[in-house]
Tab-separated table of C-alpha atoms in Angstrom:
chain	number	residue	atom	x	y	z
Y	1	MET	CA	6.344	-153.846	21.695
Y	2	ARG	CA	9.584	-155.760	21.426
Y	3	TYR	CA	11.867	-155.342	18.415
Y	4	THR	CA	14.523	-157.382	16.673
Y	5	ASN	CA	17.153	-156.849	14.014
Y	6	PHE	CA	15.538	-157.919	10.747
Y	7	GLY	CA	16.908	-156.883	7.380
Y	8	LYS	CA	19.385	-154.659	9.264
Y	9	SER	CA	16.494	-152.639	10.717
Y	10	GLN	CA	14.600	-152.729	14.002
Y	11	ILE	CA	11.379	-154.610	13.278
Y	12	SER	CA	8.566	-155.435	15.691
Y	13	ARG	CA	8.599	-159.076	16.729
Y	14	LEU	CA	4.910	-159.196	15.884
Y	15	GLY	CA	4.234	-158.522	12.212
Y	16	PHE	CA	0.810	-157.738	10.772
Y	17	GLY	CA	-0.362	-160.064	8.003
Y	18	VAL	CA	-2.768	-157.983	5.907
Y	19	MET	CA	-4.709	-160.925	4.502
Y	20	ARG	CA	-7.815	-161.193	6.702
Y	21	LEU	CA	-9.247	-157.698	6.773
Y	22	PRO	CA	-12.856	-157.289	7.976
Y	23	THR	CA	-15.681	-157.275	5.431
Y	24	VAL	CA	-19.178	-155.823	5.163
Y	25	THR	CA	-22.149	-157.061	3.166
Y	26	GLU	CA	-24.425	-154.570	1.445
Y	27	GLY	CA	-27.184	-155.484	-0.997
Y	28	GLY	CA	-26.002	-159.078	-0.992
Y	29	VAL	CA	-22.454	-158.053	-1.989
Y	30	THR	CA	-19.555	-158.639	0.378
Y	31	ARG	CA	-16.568	-156.305	0.199
Y	32	ILE	CA	-13.625	-155.193	2.314
Y	33	ASP	CA	-14.627	-152.782	5.071
Y	34	GLU	CA	-12.011	-150.221	4.128
Y	35	GLU	CA	-12.724	-147.768	6.942
Y	36	GLU	CA	-12.522	-150.419	9.669
Y	37	SER	CA	-9.467	-152.032	8.047
Y	38	ILE	CA	-7.586	-148.734	8.045
Y	39	ARG	CA	-8.569	-148.180	11.687
Y	40	ILE	CA	-7.123	-151.583	12.640
Y	41	LEU	CA	-3.902	-151.028	10.696
Y	42	ARG	CA	-3.361	-147.604	12.233
Y	43	ARG	CA	-4.068	-148.975	15.696
Y	44	ALA	CA	-1.363	-151.560	15.046
Y	45	MET	CA	1.078	-148.734	14.352
Y	46	GLU	CA	0.054	-147.060	17.618
Y	47	LEU	CA	0.819	-150.328	19.428
Y	48	GLY	CA	4.316	-150.411	17.933
Y	49	VAL	CA	3.805	-152.861	15.069
Y	50	ASN	CA	5.932	-151.618	12.166
Y	51	TYR	CA	6.045	-154.595	9.755
Y	52	PHE	CA	3.075	-155.104	7.428
Y	53	ASP	CA	2.904	-158.030	5.022
Y	54	THR	CA	0.528	-157.974	2.063
Y	55	ALA	CA	0.239	-159.544	-1.405
Y	56	PRO	CA	-1.439	-158.748	-4.743
Y	57	TYR	CA	-4.294	-161.258	-4.349
Y	58	TYR	CA	-5.111	-160.863	-0.660
Y	59	CYS	CA	-8.601	-159.643	0.290
Y	60	ASP	CA	-10.076	-159.740	-3.225
Y	61	LYS	CA	-6.970	-157.927	-4.518
Y	62	MET	CA	-7.628	-154.952	-2.234
Y	63	SER	CA	-5.065	-155.579	0.526
Y	64	GLU	CA	-2.267	-153.527	-1.044
Y	65	ASN	CA	-4.623	-150.606	-1.752
Y	66	VAL	CA	-5.924	-150.502	1.817
Y	67	LEU	CA	-2.451	-150.804	3.346
Y	68	GLY	CA	-1.206	-147.990	1.114
Y	69	LYS	CA	-3.974	-145.720	2.396
Y	70	ALA	CA	-3.386	-146.734	6.017
Y	71	VAL	CA	0.320	-145.819	5.968
Y	72	LYS	CA	-0.133	-142.624	3.941
Y	73	GLY	CA	1.935	-139.918	5.582
Y	74	ARG	CA	3.743	-142.464	7.771
Y	75	ARG	CA	5.608	-144.471	5.127
Y	76	GLY	CA	8.981	-143.843	6.740
Y	77	GLU	CA	7.781	-145.324	10.036
Y	78	VAL	CA	6.836	-148.736	8.664
Y	79	PHE	CA	8.287	-151.612	6.676
Y	80	ILE	CA	6.172	-153.002	3.846
Y	81	SER	CA	6.425	-156.573	2.645
Y	82	THR	CA	4.629	-157.730	-0.478
Y	83	LYS	CA	5.013	-160.531	-2.959
Y	84	ASN	CA	5.475	-161.466	-6.600
Y	85	PRO	CA	3.557	-164.618	-7.668
Y	86	ILE	CA	6.098	-165.620	-10.385
Y	87	GLU	CA	3.430	-166.441	-12.947
Y	88	THR	CA	6.070	-166.625	-15.703
Y	89	ASN	CA	9.860	-166.894	-15.812
Y	90	SER	CA	10.209	-163.485	-17.500
Y	91	GLY	CA	12.180	-160.725	-15.819
Y	92	ASP	CA	10.025	-158.160	-17.656
Y	93	ASP	CA	6.831	-159.734	-16.285
Y	94	TYR	CA	8.347	-159.801	-12.803
Y	95	GLU	CA	9.035	-156.077	-13.005
Y	96	ARG	CA	5.558	-155.304	-14.355
Y	97	ARG	CA	3.977	-157.074	-11.404
Y	98	LEU	CA	6.218	-155.120	-9.057
Y	99	GLU	CA	5.158	-151.825	-10.689
Y	100	THR	CA	1.501	-152.746	-10.162
Y	101	SER	CA	2.137	-153.319	-6.447
Y	102	LEU	CA	4.012	-150.023	-6.147
Y	103	LYS	CA	1.038	-148.152	-7.613
Y	104	LYS	CA	-1.499	-149.903	-5.392
Y	105	LEU	CA	0.618	-149.276	-2.288
Y	106	ASP	CA	1.284	-145.693	-3.383
Y	107	THR	CA	4.997	-146.005	-2.684
Y	108	ASP	CA	8.192	-145.929	-4.711
Y	109	TYR	CA	9.973	-148.782	-2.939
Y	110	ILE	CA	9.259	-152.113	-1.230
Y	111	ASP	CA	11.191	-152.970	1.923
Y	112	PHE	CA	10.871	-156.757	1.670
Y	113	TYR	CA	9.879	-158.118	-1.733
Y	114	HIS	CA	9.121	-161.848	-1.797
Y	115	PHE	CA	9.177	-164.502	-4.457
Y	116	TRP	CA	5.733	-165.725	-3.391
Y	117	GLY	CA	5.095	-169.250	-2.085
Y	118	ILE	CA	7.832	-170.792	-4.184
Y	119	SER	CA	9.011	-174.384	-4.469
Y	120	LEU	CA	12.502	-175.620	-5.258
Y	121	GLU	CA	11.293	-176.480	-8.763
Y	122	THR	CA	9.985	-172.941	-9.282
Y	123	PHE	CA	13.255	-171.458	-8.063
Y	124	ILE	CA	15.333	-173.587	-10.429
Y	125	ASN	CA	13.150	-173.359	-13.535
Y	126	SER	CA	11.422	-169.985	-13.268
Y	127	ILE	CA	13.458	-167.684	-10.983
Y	128	ASP	CA	17.185	-168.374	-11.061
Y	129	ILE	CA	17.577	-168.341	-14.838
Y	130	PRO	CA	19.310	-165.920	-17.248
Y	131	ASP	CA	17.455	-162.578	-17.339
Y	132	GLY	CA	14.777	-164.092	-15.112
Y	133	PRO	CA	13.140	-162.798	-11.940
Y	134	MET	CA	16.227	-163.196	-9.722
Y	135	ALA	CA	18.442	-161.259	-12.122
Y	136	ARG	CA	15.821	-158.518	-12.331
Y	137	ALA	CA	15.385	-158.446	-8.555
Y	138	LYS	CA	19.115	-157.880	-8.083
Y	139	ARG	CA	19.044	-155.007	-10.580
Y	140	LEU	CA	16.007	-153.405	-8.908
Y	141	LYS	CA	17.691	-153.744	-5.530
Y	142	GLU	CA	20.704	-151.845	-6.859
Y	143	GLN	CA	18.276	-149.114	-7.954
Y	144	GLY	CA	16.680	-148.969	-4.484
Y	145	VAL	CA	13.230	-150.075	-5.633
Y	146	ILE	CA	13.606	-153.275	-3.622
Y	147	ARG	CA	15.389	-152.939	-0.292
Y	148	HIS	CA	15.594	-156.674	0.515
Y	149	ILE	CA	15.124	-159.756	-1.700
Y	150	SER	CA	12.968	-162.252	0.176
Y	151	PHE	CA	10.963	-165.394	-0.438
Y	152	SER	CA	8.000	-167.190	1.095
Y	153	PHE	CA	7.965	-170.959	1.099
Y	154	HIS	CA	5.360	-173.743	1.019
Y	155	ASP	CA	7.371	-176.673	-0.354
Y	156	ALA	CA	8.615	-179.875	1.276
Y	157	PRO	CA	11.060	-179.808	4.215
Y	158	GLY	CA	14.655	-179.723	3.022
Y	159	ASN	CA	13.863	-177.774	-0.130
Y	160	LEU	CA	13.949	-174.478	1.748
Y	161	SER	CA	17.600	-175.089	2.616
Y	162	GLU	CA	18.338	-176.119	-0.966
Y	163	ILE	CA	16.863	-172.878	-2.311
Y	164	ILE	CA	19.097	-170.888	0.042
Y	165	LYS	CA	22.163	-172.824	-1.107
Y	166	ARG	CA	21.375	-172.257	-4.770
Y	167	ALA	CA	20.667	-168.544	-4.234
Y	168	ASP	CA	24.301	-168.027	-3.194
Y	169	GLY	CA	23.671	-165.180	-0.777
Y	170	ALA	CA	21.097	-163.279	-2.837
Y	171	LEU	CA	18.165	-164.049	-0.513
Y	172	GLU	CA	17.986	-162.058	2.716
Y	173	THR	CA	14.797	-163.085	4.532
Y	174	VAL	CA	12.390	-166.001	4.437
Y	175	LEU	CA	8.736	-166.324	5.416
Y	176	CYS	CA	7.554	-169.856	6.199
Y	177	GLN	CA	4.954	-171.799	8.162
Y	178	TYR	CA	5.856	-172.566	11.770
Y	179	ASN	CA	3.636	-173.148	14.778
Y	180	LEU	CA	2.816	-175.609	17.529
Y	181	MET	CA	1.172	-178.030	15.126
Y	182	ASP	CA	3.556	-177.654	12.202
Y	183	ARG	CA	7.230	-177.919	13.080
Y	184	SER	CA	8.310	-179.628	9.871
Y	185	LEU	CA	10.615	-176.767	8.845
Y	186	GLU	CA	12.556	-176.423	12.111
Y	187	GLN	CA	15.815	-177.709	10.620
Y	188	ASP	CA	15.417	-175.492	7.545
Y	189	ILE	CA	14.761	-172.479	9.759
Y	190	ALA	CA	17.938	-173.198	11.722
Y	191	PHE	CA	19.894	-173.509	8.467
Y	192	ALA	CA	18.472	-170.205	7.212
Y	193	LYS	CA	19.730	-168.441	10.337
Y	194	GLU	CA	23.125	-170.104	10.019
Y	195	GLN	CA	23.362	-168.695	6.491
Y	196	GLY	CA	22.532	-165.182	7.680
Y	197	LEU	CA	18.875	-164.961	6.648
Y	198	ASP	CA	16.271	-163.438	8.923
Y	199	VAL	CA	13.214	-165.641	9.524
Y	200	ALA	CA	9.556	-164.697	9.806
Y	201	ALA	CA	7.065	-167.360	10.882
Y	202	MET	CA	3.648	-167.239	9.239
Y	203	GLY	CA	0.600	-168.711	10.929
Y	204	PRO	CA	1.938	-168.612	14.511
Y	205	VAL	CA	-1.654	-168.568	15.736
Y	206	GLY	CA	-3.213	-169.426	12.393
Y	207	GLY	CA	-4.308	-165.853	11.674
Y	208	GLY	CA	-6.020	-165.863	15.059
Y	209	ARG	CA	-7.780	-169.153	14.448
Y	210	LEU	CA	-5.372	-171.110	16.660
Y	211	GLY	CA	-6.343	-168.602	19.312
Y	212	GLN	CA	-9.793	-170.124	19.692
Y	213	PRO	CA	-10.279	-172.146	22.888
Y	214	SER	CA	-8.577	-175.519	22.516
Y	215	LYS	CA	-8.131	-177.901	25.410
Y	216	ALA	CA	-5.458	-179.791	23.468
Y	217	ILE	CA	-3.337	-176.638	23.234
Y	218	LEU	CA	-4.089	-175.211	26.688
Y	219	ASP	CA	-3.121	-178.544	28.258
Y	220	LEU	CA	0.374	-178.043	26.864
Y	221	LEU	CA	1.016	-175.039	29.103
Y	222	PRO	CA	-1.395	-175.006	32.066
Y	223	GLY	CA	-2.132	-171.652	33.630
Y	224	LEU	CA	-2.018	-169.609	30.440
Y	225	SER	CA	-4.865	-167.270	29.612
Y	226	SER	CA	-5.513	-168.473	26.062
Y	227	SER	CA	-4.497	-170.828	23.282
Y	228	ALA	CA	-3.045	-167.803	21.472
Y	229	GLU	CA	-0.642	-167.211	24.354
Y	230	ALA	CA	0.539	-170.818	24.225
Y	231	ALA	CA	0.997	-170.635	20.451
Y	232	LEU	CA	2.916	-167.354	20.488
Y	233	ARG	CA	5.117	-168.365	23.396
Y	234	PHE	CA	6.113	-171.488	21.522
Y	235	VAL	CA	7.037	-169.610	18.337
Y	236	PHE	CA	8.921	-166.839	20.133
Y	237	ASN	CA	10.833	-169.454	22.114
Y	238	ASN	CA	12.652	-170.596	18.964
Y	239	PRO	CA	15.859	-168.488	18.796
Y	240	ASN	CA	15.958	-168.932	15.021
Y	241	VAL	CA	12.607	-167.169	14.513
Y	242	ASP	CA	12.888	-163.395	14.404
Y	243	MET	CA	9.267	-162.418	13.854
Y	244	ALA	CA	5.799	-163.905	14.186
Y	245	LEU	CA	3.538	-162.756	11.349
Y	246	SER	CA	-0.124	-162.955	12.271
Y	247	GLY	CA	-3.204	-162.173	10.209
Y	248	MET	CA	-5.471	-160.066	12.431
Y	249	GLY	CA	-8.984	-159.116	11.349
Y	250	SER	CA	-10.245	-157.251	14.382
Y	251	ILE	CA	-9.124	-154.728	16.985
Y	252	GLU	CA	-9.684	-157.343	19.700
Y	253	MET	CA	-7.411	-159.878	18.017
Y	254	LEU	CA	-4.773	-157.213	17.420
Y	255	GLU	CA	-4.862	-155.975	21.015
Y	256	GLU	CA	-4.486	-159.505	22.404
Y	257	ASN	CA	-1.595	-160.472	20.133
Y	258	ALA	CA	0.196	-157.148	20.637
Y	259	ALA	CA	-0.077	-157.481	24.414
Y	260	LEU	CA	1.257	-161.032	24.284
Y	261	ALA	CA	4.134	-160.089	21.979
Y	262	SER	CA	5.078	-157.199	24.255
Y	263	ASN	CA	5.180	-159.267	27.442
Y	264	ILE	CA	5.969	-162.745	26.186
Y	265	ALA	CA	8.055	-164.867	28.538
Y	266	PRO	CA	10.378	-167.607	27.308
Y	267	LEU	CA	9.395	-171.203	27.969
Y	268	THR	CA	11.071	-172.869	30.912
Y	269	ASP	CA	12.886	-176.152	30.346
Y	270	ALA	CA	10.027	-177.972	32.079
Y	271	GLU	CA	7.406	-176.270	29.883
Y	272	LEU	CA	9.354	-177.027	26.733
Y	273	LYS	CA	9.694	-180.690	27.711
Y	274	ARG	CA	5.942	-180.836	28.375
Y	275	VAL	CA	5.227	-179.382	24.938
Y	276	GLU	CA	7.554	-181.896	23.289
Y	277	THR	CA	5.963	-184.842	25.113
Y	278	MET	CA	2.356	-183.869	24.542
Y	279	MET	CA	2.864	-182.918	20.904
Y	280	GLU	CA	4.474	-186.319	20.297
Y	281	GLN	CA	1.460	-187.972	21.920
Y	282	ASN	CA	-0.885	-185.936	19.725
Y	283	LYS	CA	1.187	-186.831	16.681
Y	284	ASN	CA	0.810	-190.510	17.531
Y	285	LEU	CA	-2.948	-190.037	17.922
Y	286	ALA	CA	-3.107	-188.299	14.552
Y	287	GLY	CA	-1.174	-191.235	13.104
Y	288	LEU	CA	-4.068	-193.526	13.934
Y	289	TYR	CA	-6.016	-191.674	11.260
Y	290	CYS	CA	-3.154	-191.125	8.801
Y	291	THR	CA	0.633	-191.305	9.149
Y	292	GLY	CA	1.283	-189.257	6.012
Y	293	CYS	CA	3.258	-192.056	4.334
Y	294	LYS	CA	1.774	-191.108	0.917
Y	295	TYR	CA	1.525	-194.714	-0.256
Y	296	CYS	CA	-2.068	-193.943	-1.305
Y	297	LEU	CA	-0.849	-191.471	-3.938
Y	298	PRO	CA	-1.148	-190.584	-6.732
Y	299	CYS	CA	-4.911	-190.158	-6.759
Y	300	PRO	CA	-6.429	-190.154	-10.281
Y	301	GLN	CA	-8.600	-187.187	-9.241
Y	302	ASN	CA	-5.612	-185.263	-7.804
Y	303	VAL	CA	-6.892	-185.427	-4.226
Y	304	ASN	CA	-3.886	-185.006	-1.928
Y	305	ILE	CA	-5.191	-187.526	0.585
Y	306	PRO	CA	-2.490	-187.088	3.300
Y	307	GLU	CA	-2.791	-183.293	3.224
Y	308	VAL	CA	-6.577	-183.458	3.419
Y	309	PHE	CA	-6.339	-185.847	6.378
Y	310	THR	CA	-3.809	-183.559	8.084
Y	311	LEU	CA	-6.413	-180.805	8.059
Y	312	MET	CA	-8.990	-183.237	9.415
Y	313	ASN	CA	-6.587	-184.087	12.241
Y	314	TYR	CA	-6.422	-180.413	13.186
Y	315	HIS	CA	-10.149	-180.677	13.844
Y	316	ARG	CA	-10.246	-184.179	15.301
Y	317	VAL	CA	-7.094	-184.198	17.447
Y	318	TYR	CA	-6.549	-180.559	18.367
Y	319	GLY	CA	-10.079	-179.165	18.201
Y	320	ILE	CA	-8.934	-176.358	15.901
Y	321	THR	CA	-11.936	-176.628	13.633
Y	322	ASP	CA	-12.099	-173.051	12.308
Y	323	TYR	CA	-8.422	-173.228	11.379
Y	324	ALA	CA	-8.923	-176.531	9.566
Y	325	ARG	CA	-11.943	-175.229	7.677
Y	326	GLY	CA	-10.117	-172.071	6.663
Y	327	GLU	CA	-7.184	-174.033	5.266
Y	328	TYR	CA	-9.527	-176.511	3.566
Y	329	LYS	CA	-11.193	-173.647	1.700
Y	330	GLN	CA	-7.783	-172.711	0.270
Y	331	ILE	CA	-7.434	-176.049	-1.542
Y	332	GLY	CA	-7.267	-175.482	-5.280
Y	333	LYS	CA	-7.100	-171.701	-4.812
Y	334	VAL	CA	-3.452	-171.141	-3.822
Y	335	ASN	CA	-0.355	-172.596	-5.419
Y	336	TRP	CA	0.792	-174.405	-2.251
Y	337	ARG	CA	-2.523	-176.280	-2.149
Y	338	ASN	CA	-2.683	-177.019	-5.847
Y	339	TYR	CA	-4.809	-180.145	-5.639
Y	340	GLN	CA	-8.454	-181.167	-5.214
Y	341	ASN	CA	-10.350	-181.436	-1.935
Y	342	ALA	CA	-12.114	-184.550	-0.680
Y	343	ALA	CA	-15.267	-183.819	-2.697
Y	344	ALA	CA	-13.398	-184.806	-5.876
Y	345	CYS	CA	-13.228	-188.460	-4.774
Y	346	VAL	CA	-15.167	-190.677	-7.232
Y	347	ASP	CA	-15.077	-193.765	-4.985
Y	348	CYS	CA	-12.701	-195.665	-7.280
Y	349	GLY	CA	-10.972	-197.345	-4.313
Y	350	LEU	CA	-7.477	-197.486	-5.845
Y	351	CYS	CA	-5.975	-195.901	-2.737
Y	352	GLU	CA	-7.225	-198.280	-0.048
Y	353	PRO	CA	-5.217	-201.455	-0.904
Y	354	LYS	CA	-2.021	-199.346	-0.717
Y	355	CYS	CA	-2.664	-198.048	2.826
Y	356	PRO	CA	-0.528	-199.808	5.493
Y	357	GLN	CA	-2.930	-198.524	8.175
Y	358	LYS	CA	-5.892	-200.147	6.413
Y	359	ILE	CA	-7.760	-196.844	6.672
Y	360	GLN	CA	-11.171	-196.683	5.042
Y	361	ILE	CA	-9.956	-193.804	2.945
Y	362	ARG	CA	-13.108	-193.249	0.898
Y	363	LYS	CA	-15.272	-193.149	4.007
Y	364	GLN	CA	-12.831	-190.809	5.746
Y	365	LEU	CA	-12.738	-188.482	2.731
Y	366	LYS	CA	-16.513	-188.187	2.778
Y	367	GLN	CA	-16.474	-187.449	6.511
Y	368	THR	CA	-13.714	-184.883	6.027
Y	369	HIS	CA	-15.657	-182.961	3.427
Y	370	GLU	CA	-18.805	-183.069	5.527
Y	371	VAL	CA	-16.940	-181.508	8.470
Y	372	LEU	CA	-14.509	-179.122	6.770
Y	373	GLY	CA	-16.356	-178.261	3.577
Y	374	VAL	CA	-19.167	-176.352	5.265
């Protein structure tokens, strides 16, 4: 395993996202397979992975518990990242949520504690306020309960940099989406590094789902063994990305990603140029279906039409259907997809006259739900 300086410590370049643990179904009830999950997490440690990222609501709220059991007796060998959902702007509430995570993880400190999935608006109005979460985080860091103040981000490009500016040096690491198909935060990531923050990329292979066979991705880098290799090589090639955080739900997925992260080779200039060219061609193809101009918004039913069509393009253009379906299922369930899916369309037609592409939006929404809503 290769390591990098992250939070002033040596962290594995491949981090383990503890959000897709295996499940079992007994008597019609599906639950986390705790025994198998612990086996996978401990195997990750054997392979040299030492950064584990969890959150209070992952895996039916069991992720922190399972991770705590997996690292029992080896706490000093690993770095734990978890998150605070900022459900209120109260510093007291922030600390209570932290205490709950500490108990579930069976630890007395968190290495990297994130303001979870925040937007610029959340940072201004609910975090960086007198006696709010940021003030409390600084105090808890002084006490050693939090080792590093971090944040994860799902807002619009540009707002990540603005959050860093407003934080005035208080934030130390950032976790954000970055992969072959989503490069929208590249400039923000570069700015974060310039300001001294360490950067972790979430979804480098879509929690393993971008690792499924995809001709569109394999064509980018001919001769590679898998789509996962192409995806990881691309992410690791960015000098501003310190770690790739991947959700891994099986030993097989873990073994493949760990092997790739241990032996990853940088992209050659020719390979990088090929990626740039082909991704631009794919972007143009996706634009035939939707350019993301947002003229169709707002939708009276709160359907985020461009975002829904982006997920459909993952299926239609890239052939990453499982990934698209997984993200589609998150709509309305996580704060960065706080809108309705295509099924909420009532056929009012207000959107279609606004579309410069003259897309049959209502028809496309129905098709999207039929494909991704299964």
